[in-house]
RNA sequence: GGUCCCGUAGCUCAACUGGAUAGAGCACCUGACUUCUAAUCAGGGGGUUGGGGGUUCGAGUCCUCCCGGGAUCGCCA
């Protein structure tokens, strides 16, 4: 139940009445009419811009429209007052009962309060992580994993039918490198001295893989040429790496619905089919690309390649899909993969990439637009870098120096809940500072702690009440103080916030909302503790207490629902 | 050089996609608090939203040109 949407519907109906009665011209477009909370709460509970939006098309003064609209709205029992203000805002003051009624739904519906039908069951595919299967996940992947997962949960909560998907890049040359690295570890397991050269991966995590390979094949690959073992070790190593990644994800609480293998596309004819689809639309041709403007690479020479005419769909240059030796570029199987997603019938696609893939966005969008004939929208969310700090000092990651911070390192130190919440306190496209010491500290400036603490306070009040034999299952609020009013309104805003966050694909809004909700609870809590014992959730007068407890429960329920979307376990005790 | 992202209080960041006087936390100043689970709560000071121009009733938000930071730029994936 989104009260703002309901009042907006009321406004639109009133506008149509005005049209019918001849006070407004017929057929006005009400799409831009909004009903929002005013910036200053003194202005009222809600404000609508209807008069200003319609002034021009109606050829009327905004204040005149607002004047005509006001009585229509106050005729509704939910609206106590409607005042024209400023350039033509209409400020609405609602009957206090209305807010309480909305918040009361939290008592009846529990954590389903706020669940929306906005998505109407539309099928959305969210692709995230998709890290190369060559090693454990690191902090950069962690952010993408947390963001993608929270976004998926948010969309599901908002009524979409969501698929969480991971694209395994197991088709390219980096898997050969992985196989050779594992072969070295395999030799090592047989007691040989080895050197990690030619860019092979020196990480310790391949030691057990080499040993496992020894257990499996014994000495069969010793002194054998690459042609004998490469294929087999590729598969063996990829499987081992995916096991590693899956367990990393599980430690973070991420469960994928689909793992889609790039390699499975090769030799299946599906790459060719996707390219043929583009070719039939006259978007594939042989040609030579211009050299990049400005700095031209030293070894640049004109080269004829097979190109995708992505410029027809807003890209800056056409993109190669085949190398000069005829092999596919990375882009080709990715086109086929997205072709597959389109043909699986999704209503919308979302890709979550790291910031280093920024240059890849336009061509991917072009491909999806072409393949789906503009029917399937693709939104690409880029997650920016994570900067790590310890004791306020930044520390650099380097694969070569071995100071390579993995997802495991982070989780082992601060736990999955803290990791997730902190990474969701930022917009995806803003860089993120992650300080190992700050995120586990207590206090107001640590949002994770602060929100969790608010949750435990509510639960604790409810527990104490149970012990004292006070009923905690009341279904109405006793609202007497502005601090309580604010909290109730905040709770009532939850369903609207879910819809905004889902519409913009921005889960960080949920985190910020929870922080504000926690703050409103803390205000009331301190007030009741210090001056107004009659406002306490648990107090001497059991009848009053029973009337105050529902507010604690509603707050707890909303925090719990919000944290669950973010993938954070609501704390029972701290 | 092209493209994309970012630039908001001393610091870290919001701002409901074009709404009213740009908001929080930290830090600073003043006050409350032996607590329903402590690390809090109330109030105050602090701003030319990087800069110029434009669009309109109205711009941090959209357009344009600069400045600064980051990412990326044909046989890596």
XYZ file of C-alpha atoms (C1' of nucleotides) in Angstrom:
651
model
C 0.000 0.000 0.000
C 1.704 3.147 -1.240
C -0.118 6.149 0.172
C 1.596 8.570 -2.187
C 0.380 6.593 -5.186
C -3.151 6.603 -3.775
C -3.199 10.336 -3.199
C -1.751 10.855 -6.651
C -4.628 8.825 -8.062
C -6.971 11.095 -6.125
C -5.342 14.173 -7.654
C -5.588 12.777 -11.173
C -9.256 11.917 -10.677
C -9.940 15.419 -9.389
C -8.212 16.868 -12.434
C -10.424 14.808 -14.721
C -13.483 16.051 -12.845
C -12.326 19.607 -13.444
C -12.016 18.806 -17.130
C -15.511 17.337 -17.247
C -16.910 20.394 -15.501
C -15.190 22.677 -17.949
C -12.749 24.245 -15.506
C -9.834 22.728 -17.364
C -9.388 21.950 -21.059
C -9.986 18.312 -22.029
C -7.257 15.764 -22.645
C -4.431 17.116 -20.492
C -1.427 14.847 -20.004
C -1.091 14.084 -16.309
C 2.024 11.946 -16.641
C 4.235 14.537 -14.939
C 1.909 15.179 -12.045
C 3.748 14.127 -8.895
C 2.792 13.745 -5.268
C 5.808 13.889 -3.002
C 6.806 14.640 0.536
C 7.611 18.359 0.809
C 11.170 19.287 1.640
C 10.011 21.126 4.726
C 7.581 19.099 6.868
C 6.008 22.370 8.030
C 4.459 22.633 4.575
C 2.326 19.616 5.222
C 2.427 15.895 4.601
C 2.427 15.869 0.835
C 2.737 18.316 -2.002
C 1.636 18.132 -5.617
C 3.043 20.055 -8.552
C -0.084 19.410 -10.657
C -0.988 23.072 -11.118
C 2.488 24.043 -12.319
C 2.858 21.124 -14.667
C -0.510 21.775 -16.288
C -0.377 25.559 -16.367
C 1.220 25.785 -19.768
C -0.834 23.187 -21.703
C -4.017 24.488 -20.040
C -3.010 28.082 -20.715
C -3.945 29.049 -17.171
C -2.175 30.504 -14.175
C -0.819 27.812 -11.879
C -2.306 29.330 -8.758
C -5.763 29.390 -10.375
C -5.574 25.700 -11.153
C -4.412 24.980 -7.634
C -7.305 27.001 -6.203
C -9.804 25.003 -8.238
C -8.171 21.718 -7.327
C -8.001 22.288 -3.564
C -11.711 21.835 -2.688
C -11.880 18.664 -4.797
C -9.126 17.164 -2.674
C -10.374 18.280 0.739
C -13.685 16.641 -0.145
C -11.888 13.337 0.376
C -11.969 12.231 4.015
C -8.250 11.487 3.966
C -7.317 15.096 3.209
C -7.744 17.585 6.048
C -6.368 20.649 4.308
C -5.037 21.801 0.952
C -3.165 25.099 0.708
C -1.786 26.838 -2.322
C 1.796 27.898 -1.761
C 4.776 29.347 -3.558
C 4.597 29.319 -7.350
C 1.638 26.943 -7.331
C 2.363 24.005 -5.089
C -0.619 22.488 -3.429
C 0.304 21.400 0.087
C -1.824 18.661 1.557
C -2.281 17.922 5.206
C -3.618 14.449 5.775
C -5.752 13.139 8.558
C -3.268 11.706 11.082
C -5.244 8.482 11.092
C -4.322 7.926 7.473
C -0.623 7.626 8.227
C -1.295 5.358 11.139
C -3.491 3.166 8.951
C -0.677 2.675 6.490
C 1.894 1.954 9.145
C -0.546 -0.427 10.793
C -0.343 -2.624 7.737
C 3.178 -3.420 8.900
C 1.660 -5.124 11.932
C -0.684 -7.237 9.856
C 1.657 -8.022 6.964
C 4.986 -8.269 8.761
C 8.006 -8.092 6.503
C 5.716 -8.311 3.478
C 4.640 -4.759 4.252
C 6.238 -2.772 1.460
C 6.172 -5.621 -1.010
C 4.940 -4.113 -4.236
C 3.087 -5.311 -7.302
C 4.879 -2.695 -9.373
C 6.883 -5.310 -11.277
C 3.675 -7.103 -12.228
C 5.575 -10.351 -12.552
C 7.759 -9.078 -15.377
C 10.805 -11.243 -15.889
C 14.134 -9.533 -15.237
C 17.557 -11.076 -15.651
C 20.297 -9.643 -13.461
C 23.796 -10.670 -14.485
C 26.500 -9.932 -11.949
C 29.945 -10.951 -10.699
C 30.819 -12.915 -13.868
C 34.451 -12.934 -12.744
C 36.948 -14.917 -14.783
C 37.331 -18.429 -13.371
C 41.033 -18.007 -12.773
C 41.157 -17.353 -9.049
C 39.342 -16.329 -5.911
C 37.110 -13.272 -5.888
C 38.713 -10.028 -4.723
C 37.260 -6.858 -3.221
C 36.269 -5.370 -6.554
C 34.187 -8.440 -7.348
C 32.730 -8.241 -3.866
C 31.165 -4.896 -4.526
C 29.633 -6.094 -7.771
C 28.368 -9.214 -6.048
C 26.783 -7.303 -3.180
C 25.268 -4.692 -5.450
C 23.869 -7.152 -7.957
C 22.466 -9.381 -5.281
C 20.761 -6.553 -3.390
C 19.363 -5.183 -6.638
C 17.958 -8.602 -7.491
C 16.335 -8.898 -4.063
C 14.959 -5.389 -4.289
C 13.369 -6.083 -7.675
C 11.896 -9.329 -6.412
C 10.421 -7.452 -3.443
C 8.964 -4.927 -5.874
C 7.117 -7.645 -7.741
C 9.485 -8.640 -10.528
C 10.276 -12.221 -11.421
C 14.060 -12.153 -11.064
C 16.790 -14.464 -12.353
C 20.288 -14.122 -10.879
C 22.885 -15.095 -13.383
C 26.646 -15.513 -13.648
C 28.428 -15.635 -16.997
C 31.500 -17.843 -16.795
C 34.309 -16.570 -19.013
C 35.736 -20.003 -19.586
C 36.286 -19.745 -23.301
C 39.278 -17.492 -23.735
C 43.033 -17.568 -23.530
C 43.135 -16.748 -19.822
C 41.925 -20.270 -19.143
C 44.963 -21.609 -21.026
C 47.115 -19.554 -18.702
C 45.234 -21.017 -15.771
C 45.766 -24.548 -17.099
C 49.508 -23.964 -17.501
C 49.686 -22.542 -13.999
C 47.942 -25.588 -12.610
C 50.303 -27.800 -14.600
C 53.213 -26.138 -12.825
C 51.612 -26.832 -9.471
C 51.066 -30.382 -10.638
C 54.766 -30.749 -11.404
C 55.484 -29.237 -8.013
C 53.270 -31.834 -6.400
C 55.556 -34.406 -7.966
C 58.529 -32.778 -6.316
C 59.820 -30.737 -9.259
C 61.204 -27.219 -9.039
C 59.136 -24.827 -11.154
C 59.202 -21.161 -12.130
C 56.130 -19.057 -12.782
C 56.978 -17.232 -15.973
C 55.097 -15.914 -19.002
C 52.360 -14.390 -16.897
C 51.322 -17.632 -15.253
C 49.420 -17.246 -11.984
C 51.692 -17.689 -8.961
C 48.905 -17.670 -6.347
C 48.936 -20.270 -3.568
C 45.322 -21.119 -4.228
C 46.408 -23.314 -7.132
C 48.589 -25.547 -4.927
C 45.695 -27.783 -3.840
C 44.441 -27.884 -7.420
C 47.812 -29.218 -8.588
C 47.724 -31.805 -5.852
C 44.177 -32.811 -6.709
C 45.260 -33.241 -10.300
C 48.074 -35.494 -9.195
C 45.610 -37.582 -7.216
C 43.392 -37.856 -10.255
C 45.843 -38.633 -13.054
C 48.951 -39.718 -11.168
C 52.049 -39.263 -13.309
C 50.280 -39.418 -16.650
C 51.072 -35.822 -17.623
C 54.700 -35.791 -16.505
C 57.053 -35.043 -19.410
C 54.043 -34.806 -21.722
C 53.601 -32.060 -24.296
C 50.922 -29.446 -23.786
C 48.798 -30.916 -26.536
C 48.261 -33.973 -24.377
C 47.077 -32.286 -21.201
C 45.872 -28.776 -22.020
C 42.230 -29.571 -22.745
C 41.821 -31.811 -19.756
C 43.513 -29.450 -17.322
C 41.510 -26.522 -18.639
C 38.314 -28.267 -17.654
C 39.699 -29.584 -14.418
C 41.031 -26.191 -13.356
C 37.942 -24.259 -14.421
C 35.750 -26.588 -12.404
C 38.015 -26.152 -9.387
C 37.968 -22.361 -9.730
C 34.200 -22.278 -10.051
C 33.934 -24.361 -6.888
C 36.158 -21.814 -5.202
C 34.109 -18.878 -6.494
C 30.833 -20.543 -5.582
C 31.994 -21.008 -2.034
C 33.246 -17.406 -1.912
C 29.822 -16.246 -3.022
C 28.140 -18.480 -0.508
C 30.249 -16.965 2.266
C 28.843 -13.623 1.208
C 25.319 -15.026 1.062
C 25.014 -14.867 -2.716
C 23.227 -17.672 -4.536
C 22.952 -17.628 -8.301
C 20.070 -19.182 -10.201
C 22.045 -19.733 -13.381
C 25.711 -20.206 -14.192
C 26.083 -19.747 -17.928
C 29.245 -21.011 -19.607
C 30.870 -19.026 -22.407
C 32.620 -22.184 -23.541
C 29.309 -23.938 -24.065
C 28.595 -21.471 -26.846
C 31.591 -22.552 -28.921
C 30.910 -25.317 -31.405
C 27.220 -25.241 -30.664
C 26.418 -23.003 -33.589
C 24.891 -20.406 -31.307
C 27.550 -17.780 -31.885
C 27.081 -18.201 -35.617
C 23.304 -18.032 -35.187
C 23.493 -14.767 -33.271
C 25.851 -13.243 -35.809
C 23.612 -14.475 -38.639
C 20.691 -12.740 -36.992
C 22.645 -9.487 -37.066
C 23.800 -10.193 -40.601
C 20.200 -10.619 -41.739
C 19.615 -7.097 -40.416
C 22.541 -5.889 -42.503
C 24.631 -5.074 -39.429
C 27.668 -7.259 -40.190
C 30.288 -6.340 -42.764
C 33.961 -6.647 -43.662
C 35.830 -3.411 -43.189
C 38.804 -1.543 -41.812
C 38.561 0.628 -38.728
C 40.035 4.110 -38.557
C 42.970 4.449 -36.174
C 42.029 5.913 -32.771
C 42.232 9.685 -32.816
C 45.105 11.390 -31.060
C 47.531 8.834 -29.745
C 47.921 6.113 -32.340
C 49.383 2.848 -31.026
C 52.904 2.321 -32.324
C 52.165 -0.986 -33.986
C 48.968 0.237 -35.617
C 48.355 -0.823 -39.174
C 45.148 -0.995 -41.219
C 43.523 -4.369 -40.919
C 40.408 -5.818 -42.475
C 38.050 -7.411 -39.966
C 34.484 -8.552 -39.591
C 32.626 -5.713 -37.922
C 29.309 -5.134 -36.175
C 27.631 -1.919 -37.238
C 26.991 -0.796 -33.662
C 27.034 2.854 -34.751
C 23.499 2.269 -36.039
C 22.515 1.904 -32.393
C 24.389 4.781 -30.832
C 27.930 3.435 -30.485
C 30.894 5.625 -31.418
C 32.611 3.202 -33.789
C 31.753 -0.169 -35.234
C 33.170 -3.078 -33.277
C 35.154 -6.104 -34.461
C 33.676 -9.505 -33.830
C 36.475 -11.501 -35.454
C 40.203 -11.262 -35.196
C 42.229 -11.157 -38.399
C 42.925 -14.879 -38.102
C 39.187 -15.536 -38.133
C 38.815 -16.393 -34.446
C 36.006 -14.703 -32.522
C 36.786 -11.705 -30.363
C 35.426 -11.735 -26.829
C 32.521 -9.647 -28.037
C 31.134 -12.373 -30.323
C 30.269 -14.971 -27.678
C 28.984 -12.165 -25.485
C 26.605 -11.181 -28.271
C 25.491 -14.796 -28.472
C 25.055 -14.917 -24.705
C 22.837 -11.847 -24.719
C 20.987 -13.221 -27.731
C 20.279 -16.251 -25.595
C 19.012 -14.068 -22.750
C 16.762 -12.149 -25.130
C 15.359 -15.333 -26.594
C 14.672 -16.718 -23.132
C 11.930 -14.105 -23.091
C 13.035 -11.663 -20.414
C 11.208 -8.352 -20.274
C 14.354 -6.558 -19.150
C 18.057 -7.264 -18.783
C 20.465 -5.775 -16.271
C 24.250 -6.230 -16.430
C 26.396 -5.314 -13.452
C 29.977 -4.629 -14.571
C 33.093 -3.253 -12.948
C 34.084 0.285 -13.830
C 36.825 -0.998 -16.133
C 34.101 -2.202 -18.498
C 32.732 1.289 -19.030
C 33.881 1.317 -22.636
C 31.908 -1.835 -23.249
C 28.467 -0.482 -22.383
C 27.472 1.164 -25.637
C 28.333 -1.796 -27.817
C 26.487 -4.215 -25.529
C 23.412 -2.020 -25.539
C 23.671 -1.736 -29.301
C 23.834 -5.504 -29.644
C 20.832 -6.121 -27.412
C 18.811 -3.395 -29.104
C 19.579 -4.916 -32.507
C 18.958 -8.518 -31.475
C 15.706 -7.790 -29.702
C 14.570 -5.188 -32.223
C 14.443 -2.642 -29.388
C 12.033 -4.768 -27.412
C 14.274 -5.762 -24.514
C 15.791 -2.891 -22.562
C 19.288 -3.434 -21.175
C 20.452 -1.400 -18.196
C 24.148 -1.596 -17.391
C 25.215 -0.672 -13.881
C 28.899 -0.015 -13.333
C 30.353 -0.426 -9.873
C 33.264 1.872 -9.107
C 36.476 0.986 -7.348
C 36.792 0.126 -3.685
C 39.573 1.880 -1.813
C 40.773 -0.004 1.230
C 41.932 1.585 4.456
C 43.299 0.281 7.681
C 43.814 2.571 10.680
C 42.915 5.432 8.383
C 45.841 4.596 6.088
C 45.161 3.497 2.538
C 46.791 0.304 1.423
C 47.335 -0.692 -2.144
C 46.528 -3.982 -3.701
C 48.967 -5.555 -6.067
C 48.820 -8.981 -7.586
C 52.546 -9.005 -8.112
C 53.493 -7.906 -4.610
C 51.093 -10.487 -3.221
C 49.095 -7.869 -1.300
C 45.991 -9.068 -3.055
C 42.907 -8.613 -0.901
C 40.333 -11.302 -1.513
C 36.669 -11.443 -0.703
C 37.606 -14.035 1.907
C 40.016 -11.642 3.586
C 37.286 -9.048 3.924
C 34.653 -11.463 5.182
C 37.023 -13.124 7.630
C 37.799 -9.764 9.162
C 34.425 -8.030 9.312
C 31.804 -10.620 8.376
C 29.324 -10.734 5.494
C 26.700 -8.452 7.044
C 29.037 -5.527 7.592
C 30.635 -6.034 4.192
C 27.302 -5.936 2.454
C 25.820 -2.990 4.267
C 28.908 -0.804 3.918
C 29.127 -1.493 0.207
C 25.480 -0.569 -0.203
C 25.791 2.770 1.566
C 27.150 4.225 -1.656
C 25.701 4.693 -5.087
C 27.145 2.100 -7.432
C 28.798 4.721 -9.608
C 30.630 6.484 -6.780
C 33.979 5.222 -5.505
C 33.841 3.579 -2.099
C 36.137 3.870 0.891
C 36.259 0.766 2.998
C 38.040 1.155 6.314
C 38.475 -2.135 8.137
C 38.498 -0.443 11.533
C 35.649 2.016 11.105
C 33.166 -0.496 9.789
C 33.278 -2.621 12.916
C 33.201 0.269 15.382
C 30.064 1.238 17.304
C 28.387 4.595 17.122
C 26.292 6.947 15.075
C 28.865 7.320 12.333
C 28.752 3.617 11.584
C 25.450 3.064 9.776
C 25.639 -0.718 10.010
C 25.959 -0.644 13.738
C 23.375 2.101 14.119
C 20.666 0.342 12.117
C 21.314 -3.025 13.730
C 21.205 -1.383 17.116
C 17.816 0.174 16.413
C 16.552 -3.269 15.483
C 17.782 -4.876 18.690
C 16.297 -2.064 20.753
C 12.851 -2.800 19.320
C 13.231 -6.509 19.856
C 14.479 -5.966 23.358
C 11.469 -3.834 24.262
C 9.172 -6.525 22.911
C 11.009 -9.214 24.885
C 10.822 -7.221 28.093
C 7.132 -6.698 27.579
C 6.557 -10.420 27.089
C 8.371 -11.091 30.349
C 6.247 -8.545 32.156
C 3.097 -10.118 30.771
C 2.208 -7.151 28.600
C 0.500 -8.022 25.304
C 2.668 -7.143 22.309
C 0.179 -7.986 19.577
C -1.794 -4.736 19.578
C -3.067 -3.567 16.209
C -3.242 0.178 16.728
C -0.849 2.993 17.573
C -1.247 5.450 20.411
C 0.317 8.574 18.907
C 0.777 11.490 21.287
C 4.078 13.149 20.515
C 5.644 14.600 17.341
C 8.533 12.161 17.703
C 6.063 9.298 17.437
C 4.327 10.943 14.518
C 7.577 11.247 12.636
C 8.384 7.606 13.186
C 4.939 6.498 12.021
C 5.227 8.599 8.878
C 8.640 7.199 8.168
C 7.288 3.686 8.438
C 4.412 4.609 6.143
C 6.895 5.821 3.532
C 8.532 2.408 3.244
C 6.338 1.048 0.426
C 6.947 4.161 -1.636
C 10.657 4.003 -1.052
C 10.775 0.420 -2.282
C 9.138 1.455 -5.535
C 11.487 4.390 -6.087
C 14.559 2.306 -5.370
C 13.341 -0.450 -7.681
C 12.412 1.917 -10.467
C 15.864 3.505 -10.428
C 17.734 0.247 -9.792
C 19.363 1.863 -6.755
C 19.460 -0.357 -3.679
C 21.534 2.200 -1.775
C 18.324 4.118 -1.204
C 17.147 1.318 1.049
C 20.291 1.607 3.168
C 19.884 5.362 3.561
C 16.226 4.975 4.417
C 17.030 2.481 7.159
C 19.571 4.859 8.612
C 16.959 7.625 8.777
C 14.395 5.276 10.264
C 16.905 4.248 12.918
C 17.554 7.901 13.648
C 13.836 8.604 14.145
C 13.627 5.681 16.521
C 16.653 6.902 18.481
C 15.065 10.320 18.896
C 11.909 8.864 20.345
C 13.860 6.386 22.424
C 16.029 8.989 24.103
C 13.084 11.292 24.681
C 11.182 8.490 26.376
C 14.195 7.453 28.377
C 15.030 10.900 29.672
C 11.911 13.036 29.977
C 8.823 11.248 28.857
C 8.567 7.893 30.581
C 4.919 7.863 29.541
C 6.086 7.349 25.963
C 8.160 4.248 26.694
C 7.388 1.036 24.924
C 7.586 -0.743 28.265
C 6.247 1.134 31.269
C 4.428 0.680 34.585
C 0.997 1.320 33.144
C 0.426 -1.921 31.262
C -2.475 -0.624 29.225
C -0.452 2.306 27.935
C 2.512 0.047 27.380
C 0.423 -2.307 25.262
C -0.657 0.688 23.173
C 2.929 1.830 22.629
C 4.449 -1.524 21.723
C 2.956 -1.789 18.215
C 5.185 1.074 17.144
C 8.230 -0.894 18.257
C 7.009 -3.892 16.344
C 6.279 -1.942 13.165
C 9.719 -0.335 13.269
C 11.382 -3.666 13.838
C 9.454 -5.259 10.992
C 10.439 -2.585 8.487
C 14.103 -2.641 9.490
C 14.049 -6.395 9.186
C 12.477 -6.249 5.733
C 14.940 -3.624 4.572
C 17.981 -5.460 5.852
C 16.781 -8.642 4.208
C 16.670 -6.893 0.854
C 20.262 -5.823 1.392
C 21.150 -9.384 2.350
C 22.025 -8.402 5.893
C 20.886 -10.543 8.811
C 18.889 -8.437 11.263
C 20.673 -8.662 14.628
C 18.776 -10.175 17.563
C 21.185 -8.920 20.185
C 24.340 -6.859 20.249
C 42.736 13.032 -28.887
C 37.648 10.033 -28.534
C 34.142 7.879 -25.083
C 32.031 6.943 -20.148
C 31.845 8.051 -14.754
C 32.811 11.596 -10.958
C 33.354 16.944 -8.860
C 27.966 19.311 -3.411
C 29.903 22.155 4.111
C 36.952 21.531 6.572
C 36.233 15.626 5.812
C 32.943 11.221 4.102
C 28.454 11.385 1.475
C 22.626 12.277 0.430
C 19.123 14.949 -2.381
C 12.629 10.759 -4.091
C 15.416 11.545 -11.982
C 13.087 19.284 -12.988
C 10.409 21.496 -7.382
C 9.896 25.433 -2.392
C 15.043 28.011 2.287
C 20.537 22.079 -1.097
C 20.286 17.806 3.664
C 22.847 13.843 7.155
C 27.204 11.968 9.814
C 32.319 13.204 11.427
C 34.976 17.463 13.330
C 33.863 22.346 16.132
C 30.517 25.175 19.932
C 26.166 24.895 23.692
C 22.890 21.987 26.517
C 20.417 17.101 28.227
C 21.536 11.948 29.877
C 23.321 6.708 36.079
C 18.921 4.735 30.164
C 13.454 0.048 27.694
C 20.772 -2.853 25.993
C 26.053 1.452 26.944
C 28.917 3.622 22.764
C 23.414 8.530 22.745
C 19.747 12.768 22.226
C 18.374 18.154 21.329
C 20.228 22.761 19.337
C 24.064 26.105 16.769
C 27.717 27.855 13.289
C 29.463 26.144 8.571
C 27.555 26.410 0.867
C 28.543 31.061 -5.527
C 26.621 22.535 -5.688
C 34.425 23.060 -9.947
C 33.642 27.686 -13.567
C 30.996 30.386 -17.706
C 26.742 30.464 -20.884
C 21.814 28.419 -22.203
C 16.695 25.953 -21.858
C 11.798 27.563 -18.197
C 7.342 29.379 -13.839
C 11.679 26.702 -11.327
C 18.346 23.711 -12.469
C 22.918 20.275 -7.962
C 19.726 17.573 -11.624
C 18.677 18.834 -18.689
C 21.871 21.250 -23.112
C 26.699 23.590 -24.365
C 31.858 25.114 -23.649
C 35.899 25.090 -20.358
C 38.854 23.236 -15.574
C 40.242 19.113 -12.451
C 40.229 13.581 -11.005
C 39.388 8.399 -12.505
C 38.373 4.406 -16.100
C 38.795 2.891 -20.999
C 40.221 3.146 -26.356
C 41.284 -2.580 -33.264
C 43.886 -9.764 -32.825
C 42.943 -9.128 -23.122
C 38.736 -11.283 -21.455
